[in-house]
Amino acid sequence: MTAIISFISSGIACFIASFFIVPRFISRPRAAASLAGATAVLLAACGGGDGGAGSPGGSQTASGASSASGSGTGSAGSESSPGTSAPAAVIAPAGSIFYGMNGHINAGGAYAAASPALQLSQLKDLNVTLYRNDVSSQAEAVKLASLAQTMQPSGVTVYPVLLQLVKNFSDEETAYQASYTLAQQIVNVQKYAYYEVTNELAPQCLVGWVDGVHSTDYDNRCFQIARGIIRGMIAGIKSVDPAGKIIIGGNTWMHYGFDQMLANGTQPDGTNGHPVVTWDITAWHWYSEQGDIRHACGGSGCYDVIGTLKSFGKPIWINEVGIRPDFPGTPDQAATFLYNDMLNALMSIAPQYDIESLQVYELYDDPPTGQGPYGIMLNDGTTHKPDYAAVRNFIAAKPK
């Protein structure tokens, strides 16, 4: 309840911050330190709206077309991009995928200082089997593929989060084509079992201080561009790797109105009959101030977020489960909260809501110029915070 009161009382700050959203998984190079730091502070109590940043296969309708208008087949995209070699063997899990971790191999800081072998040893010590990492260029895809190939034989499966920002495009068609090309480039470097398409685009399109549960909570032009990004990525992936599973880019808090419009072919201006996006796994993010995911309360009321996500009919991955840097307590209290009120609370409802995976955010703290100390380890890449033991002990006590 304290978190909810704090959340509502920060409405003014969130309203301002909604116009300066910087995703936690952001394209490289990272945004200027001053903007990132200010955004992180403003949005720490905004229900995860800072952009953070994957069953059965879904059918490809308009989302698999080769243009934003939905025409064409996309078959031309099956050829490798110039200068790339044939993809290596698919990076796919051999066992459980229930527990995972977030990383930023392309972000620098501790992720650059810690070798892939060291990161692998830490992930193995935690006993997590999925490692979620962002990628926004072909060069980053090469680096990510090397990490994935290093970890795969030891039972840790890397999967990519493909990134684009709405502000980089003027219209849906341009966003579609650029995202189609980017996805082809990334998949031509390395095929994966899972691909997450974007990260927290919904808060980039919110209209002021709103909860994100209604279509009218979003700017129409922004939503169209975001839809173009997502559809272009899916089509680009499928043109190279038809078997790859699509994870709809994780959103957070109560911003499910965005995904509902994608699934229904509607948009904020109230019109329908627009391209429908299909996916295989619904991703979501949940943080320490957000309360009960079955009864989350914002400015317009309280909502069953997880129940709405289940209504999409796809398995659910909570692929960012994290403690805010401004958690109101000691590090030990934060670790206890992570164990009991987050991991245990989500695991207890997993069978009811088809939650297939819980992935902690994140392995290492960001550097001082980043978006905050979200890690379960310090920025040196070696020092454990109490959260590290909480994650390790939880997984040991409740293996999946």
mmCIF file of C-alpha atoms in Angstrom:
data_model
loop_
_atom_site.group_PDB
_atom_site.id
_atom_site.type_symbol
_atom_site.label_atom_id
_atom_site.label_comp_id
_atom_site.label_asym_id
_atom_site.label_seq_id
_atom_site.Cartn_x
_atom_site.Cartn_y
_atom_site.Cartn_z
ATOM 1 C CA MET A 1 0.000 0.000 0.000
ATOM 2 C CA THR A 2 2.891 2.374 0.798
ATOM 3 C CA ALA A 3 4.290 1.753 -2.685
ATOM 4 C CA ILE A 4 0.906 2.532 -4.266
ATOM 5 C CA ILE A 5 0.512 5.776 -2.299
ATOM 6 C CA SER A 6 4.035 6.763 -3.259
ATOM 7 C CA PHE A 7 3.271 5.860 -6.875
ATOM 8 C CA ILE A 8 0.158 8.062 -7.013
ATOM 9 C CA SER A 9 1.803 10.962 -5.191
ATOM 10 C CA SER A 10 4.510 11.086 -7.832
ATOM 11 C CA GLY A 11 2.012 11.721 -10.620
ATOM 12 C CA ILE A 12 3.369 15.153 -11.470
ATOM 13 C CA ALA A 13 6.895 13.816 -11.839
ATOM 14 C CA CYS A 14 5.684 10.917 -13.937
ATOM 15 C CA PHE A 15 3.731 13.252 -16.192
ATOM 16 C CA ILE A 16 6.906 15.171 -16.900
ATOM 17 C CA ALA A 17 8.984 12.046 -17.231
ATOM 18 C CA SER A 18 6.617 10.477 -19.739
ATOM 19 C CA PHE A 19 7.906 12.940 -22.313
ATOM 20 C CA PHE A 20 11.541 11.939 -21.726
ATOM 21 C CA ILE A 21 11.341 8.160 -21.662
ATOM 22 C CA VAL A 22 14.688 6.415 -22.010
ATOM 23 C CA PRO A 23 14.389 2.615 -22.136
ATOM 24 C CA ARG A 24 16.432 0.586 -19.653
ATOM 25 C CA PHE A 25 17.365 -1.562 -22.652
ATOM 26 C CA ILE A 26 18.423 1.260 -24.963
ATOM 27 C CA SER A 27 20.168 1.466 -28.311
ATOM 28 C CA ARG A 28 23.901 2.086 -28.125
ATOM 29 C CA PRO A 29 25.524 4.458 -27.614
ATOM 30 C CA ARG A 30 23.539 5.139 -24.467
ATOM 31 C CA ALA A 31 21.727 8.422 -23.950
ATOM 32 C CA ALA A 32 23.610 11.222 -22.262
ATOM 33 C CA ALA A 33 24.255 10.540 -18.604
ATOM 34 C CA SER A 34 22.343 13.580 -17.427
ATOM 35 C CA LEU A 35 19.167 12.571 -19.249
ATOM 36 C CA ALA A 36 19.429 8.934 -18.257
ATOM 37 C CA GLY A 37 20.028 9.807 -14.642
ATOM 38 C CA ALA A 38 17.199 12.304 -14.504
ATOM 39 C CA THR A 39 14.821 9.907 -16.190
ATOM 40 C CA ALA A 40 15.698 7.089 -13.833
ATOM 41 C CA VAL A 41 15.028 9.289 -10.817
ATOM 42 C CA LEU A 42 11.754 10.657 -12.145
ATOM 43 C CA LEU A 43 10.435 7.281 -13.175
ATOM 44 C CA ALA A 44 11.544 5.210 -10.227
ATOM 45 C CA ALA A 45 8.008 5.430 -8.823
ATOM 46 C CA CYS A 46 6.172 5.545 -12.157
ATOM 47 C CA GLY A 47 5.134 1.932 -12.403
ATOM 48 C CA GLY A 48 8.107 0.846 -14.467
ATOM 49 C CA GLY A 49 7.418 3.271 -17.266
ATOM 50 C CA ASP A 50 11.069 3.941 -18.013
ATOM 51 C CA GLY A 51 11.389 1.358 -20.767
ATOM 52 C CA GLY A 52 13.091 -1.248 -18.663
ATOM 53 C CA ALA A 53 15.005 -1.600 -21.731
ATOM 54 C CA GLY A 54 10.302 -14.226 -24.648
ATOM 55 C CA SER A 55 5.023 -22.528 -26.846
ATOM 56 C CA PRO A 56 3.123 -22.830 -29.670
ATOM 57 C CA GLY A 57 3.997 -20.762 -32.701
ATOM 58 C CA GLY A 58 1.675 -17.905 -33.597
ATOM 59 C CA SER A 59 0.374 -17.453 -37.119
ATOM 60 C CA GLN A 60 1.758 -14.658 -39.237
ATOM 61 C CA THR A 61 -0.882 -12.407 -40.731
ATOM 62 C CA ALA A 62 -0.200 -8.759 -41.365
ATOM 63 C CA SER A 63 2.776 -8.906 -39.023
ATOM 64 C CA GLY A 64 4.603 -11.124 -41.484
ATOM 65 C CA ALA A 65 4.157 -8.937 -44.540
ATOM 66 C CA SER A 66 7.033 -7.259 -46.335
ATOM 67 C CA SER A 67 5.679 -3.729 -46.060
ATOM 68 C CA ALA A 68 3.892 -1.671 -43.456
ATOM 69 C CA SER A 69 0.740 -1.699 -45.553
ATOM 70 C CA GLY A 70 0.546 -5.477 -45.250
ATOM 71 C CA SER A 71 1.226 -6.235 -48.907
ATOM 72 C CA GLY A 72 3.788 -8.731 -50.139
ATOM 73 C CA THR A 73 5.165 -11.907 -48.669
ATOM 74 C CA GLY A 74 8.561 -10.919 -47.371
ATOM 75 C CA SER A 75 10.208 -13.788 -49.256
ATOM 76 C CA ALA A 76 12.979 -11.556 -50.519
ATOM 77 C CA GLY A 77 14.189 -11.228 -46.959
ATOM 78 C CA SER A 78 15.332 -14.839 -46.857
ATOM 79 C CA GLU A 79 18.658 -13.997 -48.472
ATOM 80 C CA SER A 80 21.638 -13.245 -46.247
ATOM 81 C CA SER A 81 22.645 -9.631 -45.890
ATOM 82 C CA PRO A 82 25.778 -8.599 -47.778
ATOM 83 C CA GLY A 83 28.965 -9.424 -45.932
ATOM 84 C CA THR A 84 27.444 -11.993 -43.580
ATOM 85 C CA SER A 85 28.095 -15.716 -43.470
ATOM 86 C CA ALA A 86 25.574 -18.489 -42.967
ATOM 87 C CA PRO A 87 24.130 -18.516 -39.432
ATOM 88 C CA ALA A 88 25.557 -20.913 -36.864
ATOM 89 C CA ALA A 89 23.461 -23.612 -35.187
ATOM 90 C CA VAL A 90 20.349 -22.332 -33.435
ATOM 91 C CA ILE A 91 20.862 -21.225 -29.828
ATOM 92 C CA ALA A 92 18.102 -23.128 -28.030
ATOM 93 C CA PRO A 93 17.509 -24.427 -24.494
ATOM 94 C CA ALA A 94 17.935 -28.090 -23.698
ATOM 95 C CA GLY A 95 16.096 -28.016 -20.369
ATOM 96 C CA SER A 96 14.095 -25.765 -18.069
ATOM 97 C CA ILE A 97 13.659 -22.082 -18.902
ATOM 98 C CA PHE A 98 11.883 -21.037 -15.713
ATOM 99 C CA TYR A 99 14.701 -18.996 -14.168
ATOM 100 C CA GLY A 100 16.617 -16.355 -16.077
ATOM 101 C CA MET A 101 18.743 -13.237 -15.727
ATOM 102 C CA ASN A 102 19.100 -9.959 -17.594
ATOM 103 C CA GLY A 103 22.400 -8.664 -18.907
ATOM 104 C CA HIS A 104 23.782 -5.964 -21.207
ATOM 105 C CA ILE A 105 26.767 -7.480 -22.990
ATOM 106 C CA ASN A 106 26.833 -4.514 -25.382
ATOM 107 C CA ALA A 107 26.582 -1.846 -22.688
ATOM 108 C CA GLY A 108 30.153 -1.668 -21.458
ATOM 109 C CA GLY A 109 30.846 -1.213 -17.756
ATOM 110 C CA ALA A 110 30.986 -4.426 -15.772
ATOM 111 C CA TYR A 111 29.629 -6.371 -18.740
ATOM 112 C CA ALA A 112 32.735 -5.429 -20.719
ATOM 113 C CA ALA A 113 35.116 -5.953 -17.813
ATOM 114 C CA ALA A 114 33.736 -9.368 -16.847
ATOM 115 C CA SER A 115 34.643 -12.055 -19.361
ATOM 116 C CA PRO A 116 31.935 -14.279 -20.837
ATOM 117 C CA ALA A 117 33.469 -17.124 -18.849
ATOM 118 C CA LEU A 118 33.076 -15.179 -15.596
ATOM 119 C CA GLN A 119 29.489 -14.233 -16.396
ATOM 120 C CA LEU A 120 28.767 -17.863 -17.226
ATOM 121 C CA SER A 121 30.214 -19.031 -13.912
ATOM 122 C CA GLN A 122 28.016 -16.550 -12.035
ATOM 123 C CA LEU A 123 24.895 -17.595 -13.930
ATOM 124 C CA LYS A 124 25.701 -21.241 -13.260
ATOM 125 C CA ASP A 125 26.192 -20.471 -9.558
ATOM 126 C CA LEU A 126 22.734 -18.890 -9.506
ATOM 127 C CA ASN A 127 21.368 -21.849 -11.515
ATOM 128 C CA VAL A 128 19.595 -19.680 -14.079
ATOM 129 C CA THR A 129 19.257 -21.007 -17.614
ATOM 130 C CA LEU A 130 18.168 -17.978 -19.681
ATOM 131 C CA TYR A 131 20.231 -14.830 -20.254
ATOM 132 C CA ARG A 132 18.334 -11.917 -21.833
ATOM 133 C CA ASN A 133 20.477 -9.334 -23.658
ATOM 134 C CA ASP A 134 19.713 -6.401 -25.925
ATOM 135 C CA VAL A 135 20.994 -5.828 -29.452
ATOM 136 C CA SER A 136 20.488 -2.904 -31.830
ATOM 137 C CA SER A 137 22.991 -3.380 -34.668
ATOM 138 C CA GLN A 138 24.761 -6.025 -36.704
ATOM 139 C CA ALA A 139 28.023 -5.339 -34.866
ATOM 140 C CA GLU A 140 26.308 -5.876 -31.523
ATOM 141 C CA ALA A 141 24.750 -9.049 -32.925
ATOM 142 C CA VAL A 142 28.219 -10.451 -33.588
ATOM 143 C CA LYS A 143 29.253 -9.789 -29.991
ATOM 144 C CA LEU A 144 26.034 -11.293 -28.640
ATOM 145 C CA ALA A 145 26.415 -14.387 -30.823
ATOM 146 C CA SER A 146 29.900 -14.988 -29.428
ATOM 147 C CA LEU A 147 28.517 -14.795 -25.891
ATOM 148 C CA ALA A 148 25.659 -17.139 -26.768
ATOM 149 C CA GLN A 149 27.955 -19.692 -28.364
ATOM 150 C CA THR A 150 30.222 -19.609 -25.306
ATOM 151 C CA MET A 151 27.384 -20.209 -22.869
ATOM 152 C CA GLN A 152 25.240 -22.668 -24.807
ATOM 153 C CA PRO A 153 27.295 -25.849 -24.145
ATOM 154 C CA SER A 154 27.072 -25.190 -20.396
ATOM 155 C CA GLY A 155 23.285 -24.968 -20.347
ATOM 156 C CA VAL A 156 22.747 -21.193 -20.332
ATOM 157 C CA THR A 157 20.690 -20.004 -23.300
ATOM 158 C CA VAL A 158 21.087 -16.432 -24.488
ATOM 159 C CA TYR A 159 18.242 -14.753 -26.333
ATOM 160 C CA PRO A 160 18.171 -11.295 -27.943
ATOM 161 C CA VAL A 161 15.971 -8.269 -27.379
ATOM 162 C CA LEU A 162 15.897 -6.319 -30.644
ATOM 163 C CA LEU A 163 15.813 -2.572 -30.018
ATOM 164 C CA GLN A 164 14.493 0.432 -31.882
ATOM 165 C CA LEU A 165 13.201 3.779 -30.603
ATOM 166 C CA VAL A 166 9.989 5.388 -31.817
ATOM 167 C CA LYS A 167 11.573 8.838 -31.935
ATOM 168 C CA ASN A 168 13.943 7.710 -34.691
ATOM 169 C CA PHE A 169 11.163 7.387 -37.282
ATOM 170 C CA SER A 170 8.651 9.703 -38.918
ATOM 171 C CA ASP A 171 6.006 7.158 -39.950
ATOM 172 C CA GLU A 172 4.977 3.505 -39.777
ATOM 173 C CA GLU A 173 6.328 2.518 -43.197
ATOM 174 C CA THR A 174 9.805 3.902 -42.521
ATOM 175 C CA ALA A 175 9.867 2.238 -39.109
ATOM 176 C CA TYR A 176 8.750 -1.052 -40.628
ATOM 177 C CA GLN A 177 11.393 -1.135 -43.346
ATOM 178 C CA ALA A 178 14.275 -0.158 -41.055
ATOM 179 C CA SER A 179 13.225 -2.713 -38.452
ATOM 180 C CA TYR A 180 12.808 -5.423 -41.089
ATOM 181 C CA THR A 181 16.375 -4.834 -42.273
ATOM 182 C CA LEU A 182 17.769 -4.703 -38.733
ATOM 183 C CA ALA A 183 16.085 -7.976 -37.817
ATOM 184 C CA GLN A 184 17.443 -9.702 -40.923
ATOM 185 C CA GLN A 185 20.952 -8.508 -40.123
ATOM 186 C CA ILE A 186 20.763 -9.782 -36.547
ATOM 187 C CA VAL A 187 19.288 -13.176 -37.410
ATOM 188 C CA ASN A 188 21.749 -13.680 -40.259
ATOM 189 C CA VAL A 189 24.528 -13.488 -37.672
ATOM 190 C CA GLN A 190 22.963 -16.078 -35.353
ATOM 191 C CA LYS A 191 19.644 -17.880 -35.078
ATOM 192 C CA TYR A 192 17.998 -18.220 -31.671
ATOM 193 C CA ALA A 193 15.049 -20.177 -30.334
ATOM 194 C CA TYR A 194 13.489 -16.925 -29.076
ATOM 195 C CA TYR A 195 13.518 -13.328 -30.258
ATOM 196 C CA GLU A 196 12.042 -10.466 -28.263
ATOM 197 C CA VAL A 197 10.849 -7.651 -30.493
ATOM 198 C CA THR A 198 11.420 -4.280 -28.791
ATOM 199 C CA ASN A 199 11.486 -3.315 -25.139
ATOM 200 C CA GLU A 200 8.896 -1.138 -23.400
ATOM 201 C CA LEU A 201 7.669 0.855 -26.373
ATOM 202 C CA ALA A 202 4.338 1.549 -24.661
ATOM 203 C CA PRO A 203 5.632 4.228 -22.252
ATOM 204 C CA GLN A 204 7.223 6.029 -25.193
ATOM 205 C CA CYS A 205 3.693 6.585 -26.540
ATOM 206 C CA LEU A 206 1.739 7.463 -23.384
ATOM 207 C CA VAL A 207 -0.163 10.747 -23.438
ATOM 208 C CA GLY A 208 0.739 12.389 -20.161
ATOM 209 C CA TRP A 209 -0.077 11.005 -16.713
ATOM 210 C CA VAL A 210 -2.161 7.939 -17.567
ATOM 211 C CA ASP A 211 -2.181 4.264 -16.597
ATOM 212 C CA GLY A 212 -1.949 2.799 -20.086
ATOM 213 C CA VAL A 213 -4.967 0.513 -19.787
ATOM 214 C CA HIS A 214 -7.065 2.312 -22.426
ATOM 215 C CA SER A 215 -6.338 2.888 -26.104
ATOM 216 C CA THR A 216 -6.905 6.606 -25.581
ATOM 217 C CA ASP A 217 -3.954 6.652 -23.178
ATOM 218 C CA TYR A 218 -1.632 6.541 -26.206
ATOM 219 C CA ASP A 219 -0.639 8.977 -28.932
ATOM 220 C CA ASN A 220 -1.953 7.721 -32.271
ATOM 221 C CA ARG A 221 1.036 8.602 -34.452
ATOM 222 C CA CYS A 222 3.492 7.220 -31.914
ATOM 223 C CA PHE A 223 1.543 3.972 -31.677
ATOM 224 C CA GLN A 224 1.507 3.583 -35.457
ATOM 225 C CA ILE A 225 5.278 3.976 -35.608
ATOM 226 C CA ALA A 226 5.726 1.509 -32.746
ATOM 227 C CA ARG A 227 3.484 -0.960 -34.549
ATOM 228 C CA GLY A 228 5.615 -0.549 -37.658
ATOM 229 C CA ILE A 229 8.762 -1.300 -35.670
ATOM 230 C CA ILE A 230 7.284 -4.438 -34.149
ATOM 231 C CA ARG A 231 5.778 -5.755 -37.366
ATOM 232 C CA GLY A 232 8.941 -5.048 -39.313
ATOM 233 C CA MET A 233 11.053 -6.915 -36.786
ATOM 234 C CA ILE A 234 8.751 -9.930 -36.805
ATOM 235 C CA ALA A 235 8.682 -10.065 -40.592
ATOM 236 C CA GLY A 236 12.452 -9.674 -40.822
ATOM 237 C CA ILE A 237 13.026 -12.463 -38.310
ATOM 238 C CA LYS A 238 10.592 -14.801 -40.012
ATOM 239 C CA SER A 239 12.123 -14.170 -43.436
ATOM 240 C CA VAL A 240 15.374 -15.710 -42.184
ATOM 241 C CA ASP A 241 14.225 -17.997 -39.351
ATOM 242 C CA PRO A 242 10.592 -19.099 -39.771
ATOM 243 C CA ALA A 243 10.867 -21.401 -36.748
ATOM 244 C CA GLY A 244 11.964 -18.685 -34.321
ATOM 245 C CA LYS A 245 9.529 -17.919 -31.500
ATOM 246 C CA ILE A 246 8.441 -14.299 -31.156
ATOM 247 C CA ILE A 247 8.280 -12.668 -27.738
ATOM 248 C CA ILE A 248 6.241 -9.471 -27.845
ATOM 249 C CA GLY A 249 8.419 -6.722 -26.431
ATOM 250 C CA GLY A 250 7.986 -6.587 -22.689
ATOM 251 C CA ASN A 251 5.959 -3.686 -21.350
ATOM 252 C CA THR A 252 5.356 -2.915 -17.702
ATOM 253 C CA TRP A 253 2.999 -1.706 -14.988
ATOM 254 C CA MET A 254 -0.530 -1.372 -16.442
ATOM 255 C CA HIS A 255 0.457 -0.550 -20.012
ATOM 256 C CA TYR A 256 -1.377 -3.522 -21.510
ATOM 257 C CA GLY A 257 -3.670 -1.315 -23.603
ATOM 258 C CA PHE A 258 -0.780 -1.099 -26.059
ATOM 259 C CA ASP A 259 -0.623 -4.877 -26.580
ATOM 260 C CA GLN A 260 -4.403 -5.102 -26.813
ATOM 261 C CA MET A 261 -4.392 -2.726 -29.766
ATOM 262 C CA LEU A 262 -1.652 -4.734 -31.478
ATOM 263 C CA ALA A 263 -3.642 -7.939 -31.034
ATOM 264 C CA ASN A 264 -6.985 -6.429 -32.067
ATOM 265 C CA GLY A 265 -5.914 -4.365 -35.064
ATOM 266 C CA THR A 266 -7.099 -1.159 -33.415
ATOM 267 C CA GLN A 267 -5.347 2.106 -32.602
ATOM 268 C CA PRO A 268 -5.751 5.118 -30.294
ATOM 269 C CA ASP A 269 -7.913 7.116 -32.697
ATOM 270 C CA GLY A 270 -10.668 4.521 -32.263
ATOM 271 C CA THR A 271 -10.455 3.002 -35.733
ATOM 272 C CA ASN A 272 -10.091 -0.710 -36.417
ATOM 273 C CA GLY A 273 -9.156 -2.995 -39.293
ATOM 274 C CA HIS A 274 -5.465 -2.196 -38.985
ATOM 275 C CA PRO A 275 -2.650 -4.780 -39.219
ATOM 276 C CA VAL A 276 -2.892 -7.425 -36.509
ATOM 277 C CA VAL A 277 0.286 -8.481 -34.725
ATOM 278 C CA THR A 278 0.646 -12.074 -33.550
ATOM 279 C CA TRP A 279 3.277 -13.501 -31.247
ATOM 280 C CA ASP A 280 4.206 -16.664 -29.349
ATOM 281 C CA ILE A 281 5.060 -15.424 -25.849
ATOM 282 C CA THR A 282 3.746 -12.428 -23.906
ATOM 283 C CA ALA A 283 6.514 -10.684 -21.963
ATOM 284 C CA TRP A 284 5.985 -8.361 -19.012
ATOM 285 C CA HIS A 285 8.047 -6.490 -16.442
ATOM 286 C CA TRP A 286 7.328 -6.106 -12.735
ATOM 287 C CA TYR A 287 9.204 -4.024 -10.187
ATOM 288 C CA SER A 288 9.294 -3.623 -6.440
ATOM 289 C CA GLU A 289 6.930 -0.632 -6.109
ATOM 290 C CA GLN A 290 4.209 -2.050 -8.350
ATOM 291 C CA GLY A 291 2.399 -4.203 -5.809
ATOM 292 C CA ASP A 292 0.157 -7.169 -6.607
ATOM 293 C CA ILE A 293 0.144 -7.957 -10.322
ATOM 294 C CA ARG A 294 -3.412 -9.283 -9.880
ATOM 295 C CA HIS A 295 -4.621 -6.005 -8.348
ATOM 296 C CA ALA A 296 -2.409 -3.144 -9.482
ATOM 297 C CA CYS A 297 -3.702 0.322 -8.698
ATOM 298 C CA GLY A 298 -3.018 3.543 -10.569
ATOM 299 C CA GLY A 299 -4.679 6.881 -11.127
ATOM 300 C CA SER A 300 -7.764 5.479 -12.860
ATOM 301 C CA GLY A 301 -8.409 2.455 -10.673
ATOM 302 C CA CYS A 302 -7.171 -1.047 -9.923
ATOM 303 C CA TYR A 303 -6.655 -3.731 -12.558
ATOM 304 C CA ASP A 304 -5.885 -7.437 -12.915
ATOM 305 C CA VAL A 305 -2.782 -7.075 -15.058
ATOM 306 C CA ILE A 306 -1.771 -10.730 -15.136
ATOM 307 C CA GLY A 307 -5.335 -11.805 -15.917
ATOM 308 C CA THR A 308 -5.395 -9.471 -18.904
ATOM 309 C CA LEU A 309 -2.061 -10.828 -20.106
ATOM 310 C CA LYS A 310 -3.406 -14.367 -19.853
ATOM 311 C CA SER A 311 -6.332 -13.387 -22.074
ATOM 312 C CA PHE A 312 -3.934 -13.113 -25.015
ATOM 313 C CA GLY A 313 -3.764 -16.906 -24.925
ATOM 314 C CA LYS A 314 0.039 -17.152 -24.931
ATOM 315 C CA PRO A 315 2.537 -18.293 -22.292
ATOM 316 C CA ILE A 316 3.791 -15.418 -20.143
ATOM 317 C CA TRP A 317 7.372 -14.535 -19.311
ATOM 318 C CA ILE A 318 7.984 -11.997 -16.558
ATOM 319 C CA ASN A 319 11.362 -11.215 -18.033
ATOM 320 C CA GLU A 320 12.221 -8.272 -15.824
ATOM 321 C CA VAL A 321 11.693 -8.889 -12.111
ATOM 322 C CA GLY A 322 13.579 -6.260 -10.179
ATOM 323 C CA ILE A 323 14.162 -4.041 -7.176
ATOM 324 C CA ARG A 324 14.182 -0.302 -7.752
ATOM 325 C CA PRO A 325 17.378 1.485 -6.735
ATOM 326 C CA ASP A 326 15.293 3.709 -4.439
ATOM 327 C CA PHE A 327 13.737 0.777 -2.573
ATOM 328 C CA PRO A 328 12.716 2.170 0.864
ATOM 329 C CA GLY A 329 14.809 -0.096 3.041
ATOM 330 C CA THR A 330 18.228 -1.593 3.650
ATOM 331 C CA PRO A 331 19.955 -3.878 1.123
ATOM 332 C CA ASP A 332 19.054 -6.861 3.305
ATOM 333 C CA GLN A 333 15.414 -5.774 3.402
ATOM 334 C CA ALA A 334 15.437 -5.389 -0.379
ATOM 335 C CA ALA A 335 16.773 -8.930 -0.726
ATOM 336 C CA THR A 336 14.057 -10.286 1.546
ATOM 337 C CA PHE A 337 11.439 -8.418 -0.466
ATOM 338 C CA LEU A 338 12.819 -9.819 -3.714
ATOM 339 C CA TYR A 339 12.658 -13.354 -2.312
ATOM 340 C CA ASN A 340 9.219 -13.223 -0.680
ATOM 341 C CA ASP A 341 7.177 -10.483 -2.304
ATOM 342 C CA MET A 342 8.412 -10.792 -5.856
ATOM 343 C CA LEU A 343 9.892 -14.164 -6.812
ATOM 344 C CA ASN A 344 7.772 -16.212 -4.424
ATOM 345 C CA ALA A 345 4.608 -14.209 -5.124
ATOM 346 C CA LEU A 346 4.993 -14.614 -8.882
ATOM 347 C CA MET A 347 5.959 -18.269 -8.676
ATOM 348 C CA SER A 348 2.897 -19.033 -6.546
ATOM 349 C CA ILE A 349 0.567 -17.888 -9.333
ATOM 350 C CA ALA A 350 2.632 -19.245 -12.228
ATOM 351 C CA PRO A 351 0.522 -22.386 -12.839
ATOM 352 C CA GLN A 352 -2.747 -20.434 -12.792
ATOM 353 C CA TYR A 353 -1.582 -17.833 -15.310
ATOM 354 C CA ASP A 354 0.775 -19.923 -17.465
ATOM 355 C CA ILE A 355 3.869 -18.024 -16.374
ATOM 356 C CA GLU A 356 6.714 -19.950 -18.008
ATOM 357 C CA SER A 357 9.689 -17.908 -16.859
ATOM 358 C CA LEU A 358 10.882 -15.421 -14.234
ATOM 359 C CA GLN A 359 13.972 -13.415 -15.186
ATOM 360 C CA VAL A 360 15.704 -11.160 -12.670
ATOM 361 C CA TYR A 361 16.815 -7.644 -13.613
ATOM 362 C CA GLU A 362 19.831 -7.534 -13.717
ATOM 363 C CA LEU A 363 23.220 -9.225 -13.192
ATOM 364 C CA TYR A 364 25.407 -6.130 -12.665
ATOM 365 C CA ASP A 365 24.735 -2.555 -11.612
ATOM 366 C CA ASP A 366 24.935 -0.010 -14.394
ATOM 367 C CA PRO A 367 27.996 2.244 -14.298
ATOM 368 C CA PRO A 368 27.488 5.712 -12.766
ATOM 369 C CA THR A 369 26.611 7.076 -16.215
ATOM 370 C CA GLY A 370 23.922 4.418 -16.678
ATOM 371 C CA GLN A 371 20.405 4.036 -15.375
ATOM 372 C CA GLY A 372 21.006 2.988 -11.819
ATOM 373 C CA PRO A 373 22.160 0.176 -9.522
ATOM 374 C CA TYR A 374 19.577 -2.414 -10.541
ATOM 375 C CA GLY A 375 22.036 -5.304 -10.368
ATOM 376 C CA ILE A 376 22.317 -8.162 -7.935
ATOM 377 C CA MET A 377 26.067 -7.496 -8.116
ATOM 378 C CA LEU A 378 28.046 -4.265 -8.015
ATOM 379 C CA ASN A 379 29.461 -2.531 -11.062
ATOM 380 C CA ASP A 380 32.815 -4.257 -10.494
ATOM 381 C CA GLY A 381 31.298 -7.498 -11.777
ATOM 382 C CA THR A 382 32.410 -9.548 -8.770
ATOM 383 C CA THR A 383 30.946 -8.180 -5.522
ATOM 384 C CA HIS A 384 27.652 -9.766 -4.486
ATOM 385 C CA LYS A 385 24.809 -7.667 -3.102
ATOM 386 C CA PRO A 386 22.318 -9.338 -0.724
ATOM 387 C CA ASP A 387 20.001 -9.744 -3.723
ATOM 388 C CA TYR A 388 22.448 -12.247 -5.216
ATOM 389 C CA ALA A 389 22.046 -14.629 -2.296
ATOM 390 C CA ALA A 390 18.283 -14.104 -2.359
ATOM 391 C CA VAL A 391 18.089 -15.206 -5.993
ATOM 392 C CA ARG A 392 20.453 -18.137 -5.542
ATOM 393 C CA ASN A 393 18.723 -19.341 -2.383
ATOM 394 C CA PHE A 394 15.264 -19.014 -3.904
ATOM 395 C CA ILE A 395 16.178 -21.087 -6.946
ATOM 396 C CA ALA A 396 17.886 -23.687 -4.762
ATOM 397 C CA ALA A 397 14.813 -23.921 -2.536
ATOM 398 C CA LYS A 398 12.339 -24.020 -5.419
ATOM 399 C CA PRO A 399 13.975 -25.637 -8.439
ATOM 400 C CA LYS A 400 12.067 -25.833 -11.711
#
